[in-house]
Structures are given as structure tokens and as C-alpha cells.
Tab-separated table of C-alpha atoms in Angstrom:
chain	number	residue	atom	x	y	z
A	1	UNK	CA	36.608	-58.775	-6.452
A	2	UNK	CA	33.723	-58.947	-4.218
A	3	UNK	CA	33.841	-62.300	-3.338
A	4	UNK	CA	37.354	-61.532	-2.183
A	5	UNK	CA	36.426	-58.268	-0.250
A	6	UNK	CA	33.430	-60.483	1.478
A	7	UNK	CA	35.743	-63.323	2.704
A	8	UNK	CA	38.159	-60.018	4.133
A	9	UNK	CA	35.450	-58.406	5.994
A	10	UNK	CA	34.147	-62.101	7.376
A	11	UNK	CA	37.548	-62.777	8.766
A	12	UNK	CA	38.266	-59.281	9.866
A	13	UNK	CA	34.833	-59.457	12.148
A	14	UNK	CA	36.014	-63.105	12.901
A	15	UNK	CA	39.460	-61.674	14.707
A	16	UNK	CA	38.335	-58.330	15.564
A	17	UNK	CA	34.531	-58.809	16.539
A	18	UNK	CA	32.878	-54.975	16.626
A	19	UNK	CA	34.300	-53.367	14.131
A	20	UNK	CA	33.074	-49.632	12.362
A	21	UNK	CA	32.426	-48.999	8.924
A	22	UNK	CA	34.290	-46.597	8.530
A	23	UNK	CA	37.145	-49.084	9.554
A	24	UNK	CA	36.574	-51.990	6.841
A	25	UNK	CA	35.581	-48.949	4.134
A	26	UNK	CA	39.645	-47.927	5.089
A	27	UNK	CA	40.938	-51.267	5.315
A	28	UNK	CA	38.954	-52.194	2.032
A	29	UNK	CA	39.491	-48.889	-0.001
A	30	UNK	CA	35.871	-48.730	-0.582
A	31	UNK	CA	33.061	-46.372	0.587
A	32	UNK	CA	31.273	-47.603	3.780
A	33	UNK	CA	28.226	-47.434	1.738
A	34	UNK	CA	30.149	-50.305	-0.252
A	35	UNK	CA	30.631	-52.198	3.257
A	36	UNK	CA	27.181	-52.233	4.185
A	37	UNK	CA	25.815	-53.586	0.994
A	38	UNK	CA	28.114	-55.928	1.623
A	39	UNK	CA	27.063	-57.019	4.837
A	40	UNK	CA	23.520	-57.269	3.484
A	41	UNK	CA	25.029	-59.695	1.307
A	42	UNK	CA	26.830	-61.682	3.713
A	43	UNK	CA	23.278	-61.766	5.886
A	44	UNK	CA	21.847	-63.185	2.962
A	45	UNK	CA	23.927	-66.031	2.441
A	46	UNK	CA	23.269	-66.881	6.115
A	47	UNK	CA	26.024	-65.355	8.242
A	48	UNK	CA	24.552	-64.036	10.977
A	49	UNK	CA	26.011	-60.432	10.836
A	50	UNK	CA	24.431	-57.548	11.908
A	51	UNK	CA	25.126	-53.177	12.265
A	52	UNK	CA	24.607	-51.171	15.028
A	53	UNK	CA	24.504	-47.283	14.726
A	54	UNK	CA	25.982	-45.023	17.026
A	55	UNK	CA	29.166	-43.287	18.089
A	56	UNK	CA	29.700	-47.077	19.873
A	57	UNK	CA	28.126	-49.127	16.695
A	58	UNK	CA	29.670	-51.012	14.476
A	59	UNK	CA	29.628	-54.073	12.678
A	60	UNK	CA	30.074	-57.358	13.944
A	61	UNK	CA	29.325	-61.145	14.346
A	62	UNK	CA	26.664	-62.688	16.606
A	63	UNK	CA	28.594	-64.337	19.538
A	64	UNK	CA	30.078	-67.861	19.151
A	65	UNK	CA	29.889	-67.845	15.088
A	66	UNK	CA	32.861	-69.335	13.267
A	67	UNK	CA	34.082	-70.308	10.123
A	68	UNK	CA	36.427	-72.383	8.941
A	69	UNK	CA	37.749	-70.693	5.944
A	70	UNK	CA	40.035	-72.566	3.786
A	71	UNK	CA	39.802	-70.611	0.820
A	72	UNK	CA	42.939	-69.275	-0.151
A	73	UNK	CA	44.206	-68.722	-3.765
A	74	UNK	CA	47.254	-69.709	-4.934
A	75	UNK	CA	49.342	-66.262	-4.950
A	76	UNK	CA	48.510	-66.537	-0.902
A	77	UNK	CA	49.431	-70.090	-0.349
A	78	UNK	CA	52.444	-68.795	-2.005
A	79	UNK	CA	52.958	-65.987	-0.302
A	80	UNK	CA	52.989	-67.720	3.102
A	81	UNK	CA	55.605	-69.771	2.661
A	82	UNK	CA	58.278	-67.148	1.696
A	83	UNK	CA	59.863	-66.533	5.064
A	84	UNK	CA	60.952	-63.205	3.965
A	85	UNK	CA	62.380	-62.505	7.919
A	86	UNK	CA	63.645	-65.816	9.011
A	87	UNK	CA	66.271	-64.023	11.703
A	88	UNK	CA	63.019	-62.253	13.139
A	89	UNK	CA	61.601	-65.131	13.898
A	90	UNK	CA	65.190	-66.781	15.298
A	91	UNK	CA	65.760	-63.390	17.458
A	92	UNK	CA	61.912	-63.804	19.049
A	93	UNK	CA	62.324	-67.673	19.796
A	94	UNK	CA	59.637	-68.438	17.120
A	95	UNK	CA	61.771	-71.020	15.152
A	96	UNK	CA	60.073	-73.994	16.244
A	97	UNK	CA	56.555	-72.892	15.894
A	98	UNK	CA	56.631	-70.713	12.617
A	99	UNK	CA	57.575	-74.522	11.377
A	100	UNK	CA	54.321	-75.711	13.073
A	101	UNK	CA	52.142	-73.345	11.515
A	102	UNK	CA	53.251	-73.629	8.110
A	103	UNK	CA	52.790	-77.689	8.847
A	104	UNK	CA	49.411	-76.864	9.460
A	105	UNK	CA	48.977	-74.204	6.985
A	106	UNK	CA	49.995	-76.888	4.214
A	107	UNK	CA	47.575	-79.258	6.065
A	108	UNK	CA	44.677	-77.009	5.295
A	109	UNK	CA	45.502	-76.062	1.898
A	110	UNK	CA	43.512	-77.140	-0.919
A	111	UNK	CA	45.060	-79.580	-2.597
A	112	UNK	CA	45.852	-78.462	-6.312
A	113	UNK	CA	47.692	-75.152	-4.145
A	114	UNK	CA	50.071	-77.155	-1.768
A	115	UNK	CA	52.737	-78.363	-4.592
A	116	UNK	CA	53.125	-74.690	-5.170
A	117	UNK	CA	53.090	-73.551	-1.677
A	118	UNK	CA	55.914	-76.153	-0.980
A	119	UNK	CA	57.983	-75.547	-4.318
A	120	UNK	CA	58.244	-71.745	-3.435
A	121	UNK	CA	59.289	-72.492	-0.149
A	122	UNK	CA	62.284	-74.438	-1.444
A	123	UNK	CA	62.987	-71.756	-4.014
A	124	UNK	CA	62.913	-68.191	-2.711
A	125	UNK	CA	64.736	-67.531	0.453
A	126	UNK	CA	65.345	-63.894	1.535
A	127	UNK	CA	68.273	-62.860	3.760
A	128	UNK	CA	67.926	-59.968	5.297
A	129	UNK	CA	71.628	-59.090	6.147
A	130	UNK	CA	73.971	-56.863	4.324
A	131	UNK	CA	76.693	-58.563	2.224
A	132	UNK	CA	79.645	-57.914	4.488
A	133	UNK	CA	78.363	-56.998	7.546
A	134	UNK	CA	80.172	-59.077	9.727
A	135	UNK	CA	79.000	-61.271	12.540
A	136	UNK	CA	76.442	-58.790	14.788
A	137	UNK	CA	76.330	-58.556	18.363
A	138	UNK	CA	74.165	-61.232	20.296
A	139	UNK	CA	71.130	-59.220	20.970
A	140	UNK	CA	68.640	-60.765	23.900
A	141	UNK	CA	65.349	-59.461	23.230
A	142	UNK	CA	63.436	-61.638	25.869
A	143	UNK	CA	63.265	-58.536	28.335
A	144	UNK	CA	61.939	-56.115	25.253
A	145	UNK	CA	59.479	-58.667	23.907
A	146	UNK	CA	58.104	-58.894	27.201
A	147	UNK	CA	57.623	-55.200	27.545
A	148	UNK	CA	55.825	-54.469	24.258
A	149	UNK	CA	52.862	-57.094	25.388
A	150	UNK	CA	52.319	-55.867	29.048
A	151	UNK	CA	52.019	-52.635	28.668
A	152	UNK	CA	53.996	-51.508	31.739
A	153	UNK	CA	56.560	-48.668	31.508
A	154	UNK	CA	60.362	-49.538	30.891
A	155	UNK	CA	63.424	-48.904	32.284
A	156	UNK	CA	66.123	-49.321	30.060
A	157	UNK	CA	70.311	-48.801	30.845
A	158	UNK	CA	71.620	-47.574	27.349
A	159	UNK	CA	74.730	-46.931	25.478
A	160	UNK	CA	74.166	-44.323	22.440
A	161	UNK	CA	76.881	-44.590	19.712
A	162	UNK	CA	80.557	-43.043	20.296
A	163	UNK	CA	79.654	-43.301	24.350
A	164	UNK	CA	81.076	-45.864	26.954
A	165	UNK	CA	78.930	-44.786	29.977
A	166	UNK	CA	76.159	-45.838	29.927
A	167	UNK	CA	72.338	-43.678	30.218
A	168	UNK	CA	69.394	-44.489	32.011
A	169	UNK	CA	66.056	-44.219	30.237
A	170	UNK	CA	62.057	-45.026	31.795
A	171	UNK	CA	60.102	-45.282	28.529
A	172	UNK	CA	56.823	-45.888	26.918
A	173	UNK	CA	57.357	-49.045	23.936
A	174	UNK	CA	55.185	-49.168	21.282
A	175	UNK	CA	56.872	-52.217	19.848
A	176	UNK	CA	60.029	-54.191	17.745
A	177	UNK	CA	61.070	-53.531	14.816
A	178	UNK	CA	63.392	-55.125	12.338
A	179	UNK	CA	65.058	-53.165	9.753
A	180	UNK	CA	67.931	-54.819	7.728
A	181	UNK	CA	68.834	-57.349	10.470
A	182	UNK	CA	69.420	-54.935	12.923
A	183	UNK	CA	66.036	-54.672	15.916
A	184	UNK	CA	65.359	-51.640	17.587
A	185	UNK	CA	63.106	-50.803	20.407
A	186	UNK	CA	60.773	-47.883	19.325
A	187	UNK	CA	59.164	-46.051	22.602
A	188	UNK	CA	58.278	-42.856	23.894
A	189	UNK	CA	60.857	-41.052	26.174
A	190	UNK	CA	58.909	-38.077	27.643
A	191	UNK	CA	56.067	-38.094	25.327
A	192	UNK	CA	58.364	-38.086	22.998
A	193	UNK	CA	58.870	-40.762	20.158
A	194	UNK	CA	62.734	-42.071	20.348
A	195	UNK	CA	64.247	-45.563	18.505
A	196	UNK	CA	67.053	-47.575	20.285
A	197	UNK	CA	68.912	-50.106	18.982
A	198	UNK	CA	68.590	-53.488	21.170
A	199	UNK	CA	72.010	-53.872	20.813
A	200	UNK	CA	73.175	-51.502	23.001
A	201	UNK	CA	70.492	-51.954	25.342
A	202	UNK	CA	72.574	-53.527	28.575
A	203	UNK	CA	69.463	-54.198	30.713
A	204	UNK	CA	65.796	-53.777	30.737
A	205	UNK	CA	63.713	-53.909	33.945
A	206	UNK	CA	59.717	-53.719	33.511
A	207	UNK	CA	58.104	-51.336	36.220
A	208	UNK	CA	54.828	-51.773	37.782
A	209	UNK	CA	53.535	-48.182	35.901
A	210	UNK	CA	50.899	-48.524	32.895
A	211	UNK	CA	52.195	-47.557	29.647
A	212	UNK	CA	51.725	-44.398	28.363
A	213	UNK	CA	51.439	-44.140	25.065
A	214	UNK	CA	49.475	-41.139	23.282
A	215	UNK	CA	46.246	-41.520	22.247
A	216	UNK	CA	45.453	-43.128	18.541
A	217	UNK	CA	48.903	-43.637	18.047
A	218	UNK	CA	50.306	-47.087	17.329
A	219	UNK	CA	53.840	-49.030	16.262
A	220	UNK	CA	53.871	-48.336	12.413
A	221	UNK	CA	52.691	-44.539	13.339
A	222	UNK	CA	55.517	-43.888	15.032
A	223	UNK	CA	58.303	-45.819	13.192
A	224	UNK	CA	57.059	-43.675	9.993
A	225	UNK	CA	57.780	-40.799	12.302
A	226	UNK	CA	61.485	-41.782	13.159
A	227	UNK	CA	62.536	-43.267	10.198
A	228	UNK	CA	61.295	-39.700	8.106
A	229	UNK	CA	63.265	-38.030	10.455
A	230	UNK	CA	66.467	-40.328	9.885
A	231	UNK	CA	65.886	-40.172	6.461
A	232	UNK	CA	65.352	-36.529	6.065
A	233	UNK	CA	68.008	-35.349	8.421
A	234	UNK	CA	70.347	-32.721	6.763
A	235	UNK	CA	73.726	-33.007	5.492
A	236	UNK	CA	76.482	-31.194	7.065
A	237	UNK	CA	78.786	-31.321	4.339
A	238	UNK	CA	77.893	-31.922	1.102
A	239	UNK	CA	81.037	-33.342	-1.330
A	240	UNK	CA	81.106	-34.445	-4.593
A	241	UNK	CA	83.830	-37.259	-6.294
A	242	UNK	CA	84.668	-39.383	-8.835
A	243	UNK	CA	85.362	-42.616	-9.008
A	244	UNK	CA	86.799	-45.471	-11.261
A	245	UNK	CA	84.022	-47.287	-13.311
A	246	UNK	CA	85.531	-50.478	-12.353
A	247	UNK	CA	84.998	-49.562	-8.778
A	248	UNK	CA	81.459	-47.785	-8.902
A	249	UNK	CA	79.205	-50.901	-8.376
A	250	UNK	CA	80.634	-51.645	-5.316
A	251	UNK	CA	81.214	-47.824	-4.286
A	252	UNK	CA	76.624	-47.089	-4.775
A	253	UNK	CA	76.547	-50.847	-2.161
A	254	UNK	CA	78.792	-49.312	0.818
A	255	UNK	CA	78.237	-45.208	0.549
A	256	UNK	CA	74.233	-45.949	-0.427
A	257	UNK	CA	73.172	-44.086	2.556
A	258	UNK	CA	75.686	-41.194	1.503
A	259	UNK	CA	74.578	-40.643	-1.965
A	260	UNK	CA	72.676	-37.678	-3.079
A	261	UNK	CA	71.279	-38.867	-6.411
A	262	UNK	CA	72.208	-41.421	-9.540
A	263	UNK	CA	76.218	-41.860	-10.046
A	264	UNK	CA	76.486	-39.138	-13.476
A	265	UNK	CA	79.272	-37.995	-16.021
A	266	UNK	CA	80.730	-34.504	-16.175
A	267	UNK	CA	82.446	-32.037	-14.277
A	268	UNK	CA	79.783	-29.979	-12.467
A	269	UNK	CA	82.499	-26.773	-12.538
A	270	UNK	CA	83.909	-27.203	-16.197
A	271	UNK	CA	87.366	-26.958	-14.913
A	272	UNK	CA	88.287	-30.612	-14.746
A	273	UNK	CA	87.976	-33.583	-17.155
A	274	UNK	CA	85.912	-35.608	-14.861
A	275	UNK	CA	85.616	-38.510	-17.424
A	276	UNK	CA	88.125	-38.792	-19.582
A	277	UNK	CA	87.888	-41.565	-21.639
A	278	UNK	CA	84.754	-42.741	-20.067
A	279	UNK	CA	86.354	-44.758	-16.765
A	280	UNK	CA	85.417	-42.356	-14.297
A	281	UNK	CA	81.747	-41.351	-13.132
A	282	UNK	CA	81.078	-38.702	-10.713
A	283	UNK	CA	79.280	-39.023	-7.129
A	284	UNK	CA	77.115	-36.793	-5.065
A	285	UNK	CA	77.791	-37.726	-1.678
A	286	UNK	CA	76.242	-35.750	1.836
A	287	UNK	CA	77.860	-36.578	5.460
A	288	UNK	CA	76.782	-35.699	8.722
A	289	UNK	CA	80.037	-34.159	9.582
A	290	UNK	CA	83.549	-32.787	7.637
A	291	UNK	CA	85.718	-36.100	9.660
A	292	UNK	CA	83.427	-38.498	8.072
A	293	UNK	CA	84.661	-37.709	4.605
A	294	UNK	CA	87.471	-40.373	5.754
A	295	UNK	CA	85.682	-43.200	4.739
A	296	UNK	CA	86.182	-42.468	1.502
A	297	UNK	CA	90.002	-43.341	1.821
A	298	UNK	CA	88.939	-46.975	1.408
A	299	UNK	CA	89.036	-46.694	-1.812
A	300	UNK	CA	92.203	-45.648	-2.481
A	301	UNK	CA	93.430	-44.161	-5.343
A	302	UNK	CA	90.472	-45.255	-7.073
A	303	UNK	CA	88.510	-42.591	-5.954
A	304	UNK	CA	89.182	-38.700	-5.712
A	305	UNK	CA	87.340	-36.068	-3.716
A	306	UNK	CA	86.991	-33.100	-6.003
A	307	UNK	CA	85.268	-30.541	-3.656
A	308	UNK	CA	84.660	-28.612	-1.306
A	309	UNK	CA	88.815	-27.664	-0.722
A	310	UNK	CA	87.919	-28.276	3.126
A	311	UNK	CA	87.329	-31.971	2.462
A	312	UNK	CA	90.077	-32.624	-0.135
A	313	UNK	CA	92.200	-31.120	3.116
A	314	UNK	CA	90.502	-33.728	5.351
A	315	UNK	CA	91.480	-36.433	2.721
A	316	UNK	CA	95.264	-35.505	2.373
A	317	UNK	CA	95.370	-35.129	6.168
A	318	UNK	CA	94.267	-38.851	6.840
A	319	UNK	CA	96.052	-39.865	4.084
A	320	UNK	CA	99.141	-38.402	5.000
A	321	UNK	CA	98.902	-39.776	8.613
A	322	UNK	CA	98.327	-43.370	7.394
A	323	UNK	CA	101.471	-42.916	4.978
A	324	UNK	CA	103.692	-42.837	7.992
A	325	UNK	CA	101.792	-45.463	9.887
A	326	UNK	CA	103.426	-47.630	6.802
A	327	UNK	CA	106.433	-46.222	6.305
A	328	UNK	CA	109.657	-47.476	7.769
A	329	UNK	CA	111.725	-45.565	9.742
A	330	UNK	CA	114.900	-44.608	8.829
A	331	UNK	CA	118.197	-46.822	9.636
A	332	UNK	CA	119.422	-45.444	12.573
A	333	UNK	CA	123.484	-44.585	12.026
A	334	UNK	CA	125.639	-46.572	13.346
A	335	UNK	CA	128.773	-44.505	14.409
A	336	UNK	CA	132.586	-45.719	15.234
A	337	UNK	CA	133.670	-46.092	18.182
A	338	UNK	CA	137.384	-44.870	18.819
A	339	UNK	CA	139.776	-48.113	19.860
């Protein structure tokens, strides 16, 4: 609606002051011919915007306006007050005043919103943690927060995953970012974008270099970068497996990341009866490398590895080796000793 669009652009010039055209059209998803017609429509309602043209122009507010705008519709009051990253704010030390603000959010609600704004709060409540993920590592991110808002170079002592020893990094941050409870620190190391996981971050010192960052780039630029190339990485070993139907729910929660496509029925070679009488389904699964197939052991009988023969070999391997873990050694004889 335009109404909506106006109060966007009013508050965007409020926070941002200059800002291009060609900006709010993008922000907006409407032609900058759309966005000036709009600011001719804000100037006549008596907001005292105005354009300037030029490769420095823009579009802003004359100095010292402000507005208090109040005017939020119900969906947003709503919206505010489901805390959809609660242990973000508990990592950053923001406990304390993400209550305040809501306090004073509610405060400046209209009226008929705030029972809603209030009843959603006490009814949706996202957790962003895995279901059994265990307790995580305490992860002090006073060091990294600090870095991301002086824009001074980093130097980091780091422990990548399978090491002991630990690796010395100076690097560029762009910012924090939570995924699934777990923060990393996503900088550039050499000019190079690279992601680190705060956990394993053992110290940060901040040096007295600028940052730098290339040019036009910013945080959600580069996390779209690393997290494509995480997603996207190939599979070493491709394997495929059925499974018990009784088991399957929980199999698609832990080996997610390892599935290829939708659990299916069938026997992709035609030389096994795959499903029987309908309890097994069969999985595509991809892992980085052949010892990784291993995980699948947790299943136990209730799954079997059908292909290829090198990771059925794997799987008989590890599960011979944690047969004898288990199994009791033998009596040893007791022989007679001669009076």
C-alpha cells in the first residue's frame, strides 16, 4: 500500500538521512520513478523532504526533522514480540535491555494492538537449539563483538576441527552470525572470505590496523558466499541404505545434512527386495569421506548400507571391531598342579 511504502521511506530517511533513489526503489521493489512521486507526496503533506541530483544526490530530510511514528499495525506489534533468537541476545549481553525495549515498545503501542502484542509473546517461543545437542561450549564473544564495531583488524589464535595446536590468524570481520545456536565469526583472511566458529576461538586481540574489507561488500554478502559454498560442497562418497520405517523419522532429524533427496521405496538395482512388506524405506545419503559412513552404525541393525561394496566393508569393519570391544574373553584354563 502506499501509505505503507510512505511511512517506510519517512523512517528510512529518518535513520539513514541522504539516501539515493535508486536505494529506496530497491529496498521498496518499486521503480525510482515510483519513489519520487512519492516524495512529492510526502512534501505535500508537509514533510520537509527534498532531492538532490547528482552522482552525490539523493534524497533526504531537512536537518533536525523528526517524527514520532507510532503507527504500527497489528501483524508488526506482533511480530516484535516473538523473540525468535533469545540465546543471541543472552550470548551478546543484551538480556536486560531487549526487556527494556519491548517495555517501551508496548508503551508506545496503540492501544487496541498491545493485548495482542503481549498474548503472542506468552504464546510463541522459538528455541533455536537442536533436540539433543547437548550442553555447548561457553563461548565469550565480548572480544569478537568488540571487533565487528571498530573496525580494526583482528588477530585471532584458532583451533580448526580434528586439530589440538592451535593457528594464528590477522583478519578482516565483517560481523556475527548465529546459525542454529552455534556463532561464528565471518572475516576476511587474505582478501579472502573465511567463517570460524567462536567456539574454538582461544583468544582475540584487536590491532591498531583499519579494517580491510573489500569494497561494496557487507555481512549478509559474504555469509551467502560461505554458506553456498558449505552447502554446495561435493560428496566424496555417495551411499545409499535402507532403513526400518519405525526408525526413519528420527534417521531424516540426525543424517539431515547427509541426505541426498526425500527417503523413497524400491531397490534402485532390482536385485534386492528393498521393501518388503512395506517396513523399510530407502535413503540417499553423501559423506565427505569413506570413514564417515560409521555413523551410520548407530542405528544398529535397524539400518543396512546397501552400496557401494567399499562402504558395506567400512561398516562390517567397525562393526566387527566394536563386537570384540563387548565380547568377553575367554576363561583362561586353569591347569593342575602335580602334588
Amino acid at each position: 500500500m502506499k501509505s505503507d511504502r510512505l511511512l517506510s521511506i519517512l523512517l528510512l530517511l529518518q535513520t539513514r538521512g541522504r539516501v539515493p533513489a535508486r536505494e529506496l526503489a530497491e529496498r521498496l521493489d518499486v521503480s525510482p520513478r515510483t519513489v519520487y512521486r512519492d516524495v512529492e507526496s510526502l512534501s505535500a503533506a508537509g514533510v520537509p523532504v527534498y532531492a538532490e541530483r547528482g552522482r552525490h544526490g539523493g534524497i533526504a530530510l531537512l536537518p533536525g526533522f523528526r517524527t514520532d511514528v507510532t503507527g504500527l499495525t497489528t501483524d508488526e506489534a506482533r511480530a516484535l514480540f516473538v523473540l525468535a533468537a533469545q540465546g543471541a541476545h543472552t550470548a551478546l549481553g543484551l538480556d536486560d535491555a531487549l526487556g527494556s525495549a519491548l517495555r517501551k515498545v508496548m508503551a508506545a503501542l496503540p492501544a487496541p494492538h498491545r493485548p495482542a502484542a503481549e498474548l503472542t509473546g506468552r504464546r510463541i517461543l522459538v528455541d533455536p537449539d537442536r533436540w539433543l545437542s547437548g550442553p555447548r561450549p561457553a563461548v565469550d564473544l565480548d572480544d569478537l563483538h568488540t571487533a565487528v564495531f571498530t573496525d580494526l583488524r583482528l588477530r585471532i589464535r584458532y583451533r580448526h576441527s580434528g586439530e589440538t595446536r592451535l593457528r594464528t590468524y590477522t583478519v578482516d570481520p565483517y560481523g556475527l552470525v548465529a546459525k542454529a545456536g552455534t556463532w561464528y565469526l565471518v572475516a576476511d583472511r587474505r582478501a579472502r572470505p573465511q567463517l570460524f566458529r567462536a567456539d574454538r576461538v582461544a583468544s582475540a586481540t584487536l590491532t591498531d590496523a583499519p579494517v580491510r574489507r573489500r569494497p561494496g561488500v557487507e555481512l549478509a554478502d559474504v555469509w551467502q558466499q560461505l554458506r553456498q559454498q558449505v552447502e554446495d560442497r561435493p560428496a566424496g562418497v555417495r551411499v545409499t541404505a535402507r532403513i526400518r520405517r519405525e526408525r526413519l523419522d528420527m534417521a531424516v532429524r540426525i543424517l539431515g545434512g547427509a541426505l541426498t533427496g526425500p527417503p523413497r521405496t524400491g531397490d534402485p538395482d532390482g536385485d534386492r527386495d528393498t521393501t518388503g512388506d512395506g517396513d523399510w524405506a530407502v535413503l540417499d545419503l553423501a559423506f565427505p569421506v569413506l570413514p564417515a559412513v560409521r555413523q551410520l552404525l548407530q542405528f544398529g541393525d535397524s539400518l543396512e548400507v546397501l552400496g557401494p561394496p567399499e562402504a558395506r566393508r567400512v561398516m562390517a569393519g567397525a562393526a566387527a571391531a566394536l563386537t570384540a570391544v563387548y565380547t568377553p574373553d575367554p576363561p583362561t584354563p586353569v591347569t593342575a598342579r602335580s602334588s
